[in-house]
Amino acid sequence: MSFTVAIDGPAAAGKGTISKGVAAHFGFAHLDTGLLYRAVGWRTLNGEDPLEAARALVPDDLERGDLRTAEVAQAASRVAVNSDVRSALVTFQREFSRRPGGAVLDGRDIGTVICPSAEVKLYVTASAEIRAERRYLELSAKGSDITREQVLADVRERDTRDADRSTAPMKPAADAVLLDTSDMSVAEALKAALAIVDRALGAVA
Ligand code: C5P
């Protein structure tokens, strides 16, 4: 049986933590689709053409240790505007979403474009200031010397680029459940997501 959980939302809203938690709880596979765009962005920073990089992407590219930097995030959001790059990544994501045993995919366009018939659609969000603070703490714990102001500017710039692009803009699917994590702890946000998935699983059982 396939069962797809689509989790979308802006950077640092808590999608990653919620997706991993949902996957672990229900024994589903998890794909962080941002890593696909980051891996393509990383290759372009090394001089490759974005479309060639997207077509040549292999699973090992997602394992690179340096995909989480702010520089790679910006490169990812620039290549993500390109509709040919996006098309080159669709099949891999759709096949992943229908794997037997259940799958969680998180990104920007999972509920709207990649998996419009996902059994569960969540749109996880939080204020830009709170998301930037979370991302700042994450990056500085890893030794980055980026400032709070730079992280907030980066988050805002990516939000605008991701929401305003013409192909697959970041937005909630019409039937997505909205989860604003601004005033929630990680445990509270995960609990809310688990309850939503649990209900949907009950409905298909
Ligand atoms: O989620 P993450 O911050 O790793 O994503 C990096 C960038 O990749 C995003 O800012 C966005 O531009 C792009 N992306 C996308 N569609 C997805 C996942 C990520 O356009 N499904």
Coordinates of C-alpha atoms and ligand atoms in Angstrom, one line a residue:
M1 CA 0.0 0.0 0.0
S2 CA 1.3 3.5 -0.8
F3 CA 0.4 6.4 1.5
T4 CA 1.9 9.8 0.9
V5 CA 2.4 12.7 3.3
A6 CA 3.2 16.0 1.6
I7 CA 4.7 18.6 3.9
D8 CA 5.4 22.1 2.4
G9 CA 6.3 25.5 3.8
P10 CA 9.0 28.1 3.9
A11 CA 12.6 27.7 5.1
A12 CA 13.1 26.8 8.8
A13 CA 9.4 26.5 9.6
G14 CA 10.0 23.1 11.2
K15 CA 9.2 20.9 8.1
G16 CA 12.4 18.9 8.4
T17 CA 11.9 18.0 12.0
I18 CA 8.2 17.2 11.6
S19 CA 8.9 15.1 8.4
K20 CA 11.6 13.1 10.1
G21 CA 9.4 12.6 13.2
V22 CA 6.3 11.5 11.2
A23 CA 8.5 9.1 9.1
A24 CA 10.1 7.6 12.2
H25 CA 6.7 7.2 14.0
F26 CA 4.9 5.5 11.2
G27 CA 7.9 3.7 9.6
F28 CA 7.6 5.7 6.4
A29 CA 10.5 6.6 4.0
H30 CA 11.4 10.3 4.0
L31 CA 12.7 12.5 1.2
D32 CA 13.8 16.1 1.9
T33 CA 13.3 17.4 -1.6
G34 CA 15.2 20.7 -0.7
L35 CA 18.3 18.5 -0.9
L36 CA 17.7 17.8 -4.6
Y37 CA 17.7 21.6 -5.3
R38 CA 20.6 22.1 -3.0
A39 CA 22.6 19.4 -4.7
V40 CA 21.9 21.1 -8.1
G41 CA 22.7 24.5 -6.6
W42 CA 26.0 23.1 -5.2
R43 CA 27.0 21.8 -8.7
T44 CA 26.2 25.2 -10.3
L45 CA 28.5 26.9 -7.7
N46 CA 31.2 24.6 -9.1
G47 CA 30.5 25.8 -12.6
E48 CA 28.0 23.3 -14.0
D49 CA 25.0 24.2 -16.1
P50 CA 21.8 23.9 -13.9
L51 CA 19.9 21.7 -16.3
E52 CA 22.8 19.4 -16.9
A53 CA 23.4 19.2 -13.2
A54 CA 19.7 18.3 -12.5
R55 CA 19.7 15.6 -15.2
A56 CA 22.9 14.1 -14.0
L57 CA 21.9 14.1 -10.3
V58 CA 22.5 10.7 -8.5
P59 CA 21.5 9.7 -5.0
D60 CA 25.1 10.1 -3.7
D61 CA 24.9 13.8 -4.5
L62 CA 22.4 14.2 -1.6
E63 CA 24.9 12.8 0.9
R64 CA 27.4 15.7 0.5
G65 CA 28.1 17.2 3.9
D66 CA 28.2 20.8 2.7
L67 CA 24.7 21.2 1.3
R68 CA 23.3 23.0 4.4
T69 CA 25.2 26.3 4.1
A70 CA 23.4 29.6 3.4
E71 CA 25.4 30.0 0.2
V72 CA 24.1 26.6 -1.2
A73 CA 20.5 27.5 0.0
Q74 CA 20.6 30.7 -2.1
A75 CA 22.0 28.8 -5.1
A76 CA 19.3 26.2 -4.6
S77 CA 16.5 28.8 -4.7
R78 CA 18.0 30.4 -7.8
V79 CA 18.1 27.1 -9.8
A80 CA 14.6 26.2 -8.4
V81 CA 13.1 29.1 -10.5
N82 CA 14.1 27.2 -13.7
S83 CA 11.1 25.1 -14.9
D84 CA 13.3 22.7 -16.9
V85 CA 15.4 22.0 -13.7
R86 CA 12.1 21.3 -11.8
S87 CA 10.8 19.0 -14.6
A88 CA 14.0 17.0 -14.5
L89 CA 13.4 16.2 -10.8
V90 CA 9.7 15.3 -10.9
T91 CA 10.0 11.5 -11.8
F92 CA 12.4 10.8 -9.0
Q93 CA 10.1 12.5 -6.4
R94 CA 6.9 10.9 -7.7
E95 CA 8.4 7.4 -7.7
F96 CA 9.6 8.0 -4.2
S97 CA 6.2 9.1 -3.1
R98 CA 4.4 6.0 -4.2
R99 CA 6.9 3.5 -2.7
P100 CA 5.1 0.7 -0.8
G101 CA 5.0 1.2 3.0
G102 CA 4.4 5.0 2.9
A103 CA 6.5 8.1 2.2
V104 CA 6.9 11.6 3.6
L105 CA 8.2 14.3 1.2
D106 CA 8.9 17.8 2.3
G107 CA 9.5 20.8 0.1
R108 CA 7.7 23.8 -1.4
D109 CA 5.4 22.2 -4.1
I110 CA 4.8 18.7 -2.9
G111 CA 1.0 19.1 -2.2
T112 CA 0.4 21.4 -5.2
V113 CA 2.5 19.9 -8.0
I114 CA 4.5 16.7 -7.2
C115 CA 1.8 14.8 -5.2
P116 CA -1.6 16.5 -5.7
S117 CA -3.4 13.4 -4.5
A118 CA -1.3 12.8 -1.4
E119 CA -3.4 11.3 1.4
V120 CA -2.1 14.0 3.8
K121 CA -1.0 17.6 3.0
L122 CA 0.4 19.9 5.6
Y123 CA 1.6 23.4 5.2
V124 CA 4.0 24.3 8.0
T125 CA 4.8 27.9 8.6
A126 CA 6.0 30.4 11.2
S127 CA 6.9 34.1 11.2
A128 CA 10.0 35.1 9.3
E129 CA 11.7 36.4 12.5
I130 CA 11.1 33.1 14.3
R131 CA 12.3 31.0 11.4
A132 CA 15.4 33.1 11.0
E133 CA 16.2 32.8 14.7
R134 CA 15.9 29.0 14.5
R135 CA 18.1 28.8 11.4
Y136 CA 20.6 31.2 13.0
L137 CA 21.0 29.0 16.0
E138 CA 21.4 25.9 13.8
L139 CA 24.0 27.5 11.6
S140 CA 26.0 29.0 14.4
A141 CA 26.0 25.7 16.3
K142 CA 27.7 24.3 13.2
G143 CA 30.4 26.9 13.5
S144 CA 29.1 29.4 10.9
D145 CA 29.9 33.1 11.6
I146 CA 26.8 34.4 9.8
T147 CA 24.9 37.1 11.7
R148 CA 21.2 37.1 12.7
E149 CA 20.6 40.0 10.3
Q150 CA 22.1 38.1 7.4
V151 CA 20.0 35.0 8.2
L152 CA 16.8 37.1 8.3
A153 CA 17.7 38.8 5.0
D154 CA 18.4 35.4 3.5
V155 CA 15.2 33.9 4.7
R156 CA 13.2 36.8 3.4
E157 CA 14.9 36.8 0.0
R158 CA 14.3 33.1 -0.4
D159 CA 10.7 33.4 0.7
T160 CA 10.0 36.0 -1.9
R161 CA 11.8 34.2 -4.7
D162 CA 10.1 30.8 -3.8
A163 CA 6.6 32.4 -3.5
D164 CA 6.8 34.7 -6.6
R165 CA 8.3 32.3 -9.2
S166 CA 5.9 31.4 -12.0
T167 CA 6.6 27.6 -12.0
A168 CA 5.4 25.7 -8.9
P169 CA 5.4 28.7 -6.5
M170 CA 5.5 27.9 -2.8
K171 CA 1.9 28.0 -1.5
P172 CA -0.4 25.8 0.5
A173 CA -2.5 23.3 -1.6
A174 CA -6.2 24.2 -1.4
D175 CA -6.8 21.1 0.8
A176 CA -3.7 21.4 3.0
V177 CA -3.9 21.6 6.8
L178 CA -2.1 24.8 8.0
L179 CA 0.3 24.4 10.9
D180 CA 1.7 27.6 12.3
T181 CA 4.6 26.6 14.6
S182 CA 5.5 30.2 15.7
D183 CA 4.3 29.5 19.2
M184 CA 4.9 25.8 19.4
S185 CA 7.7 23.7 20.7
V186 CA 9.1 21.0 18.5
A187 CA 7.3 18.4 20.5
E188 CA 3.9 20.2 20.2
A189 CA 4.3 20.7 16.4
L190 CA 5.2 17.0 15.9
K191 CA 2.3 15.9 18.1
A192 CA -0.2 18.0 16.0
A193 CA 1.3 16.5 12.8
L194 CA 1.1 13.0 14.1
A195 CA -2.5 13.4 15.0
I196 CA -3.4 14.6 11.5
V197 CA -1.6 11.7 9.8
D198 CA -3.1 9.2 12.3
R199 CA -6.6 10.4 11.4
A200 CA -5.9 10.1 7.7
L201 CA -4.5 6.6 8.1
G202 CA -7.6 5.6 10.0
A203 CA -9.7 6.9 7.1
V204 CA -7.9 4.7 4.5
A205 CA -7.7 1.6 6.7
Ligands
C5P1 O1 14.0 23.2 2.0 P1 15.4 23.9 1.7 O2 15.6 25.1 2.4 O3 16.5 22.9 1.8 O4 15.3 24.2 0.1 C1 16.3 25.0 -0.6 C2 15.6 25.7 -1.7 O5 15.2 24.7 -2.7 C3 14.3 26.4 -1.4 O6 14.6 27.8 -1.0 C4 13.6 26.4 -2.7 O7 13.9 27.4 -3.6 C5 14.0 25.1 -3.4 N1 13.0 24.0 -3.3 C6 11.9 24.0 -4.2 N2 11.0 23.0 -4.2 C7 11.1 22.0 -3.3 C8 12.1 22.0 -2.3 C9 13.0 23.1 -2.3 O8 11.8 24.9 -5.0 N3 10.2 21.1 -3.3

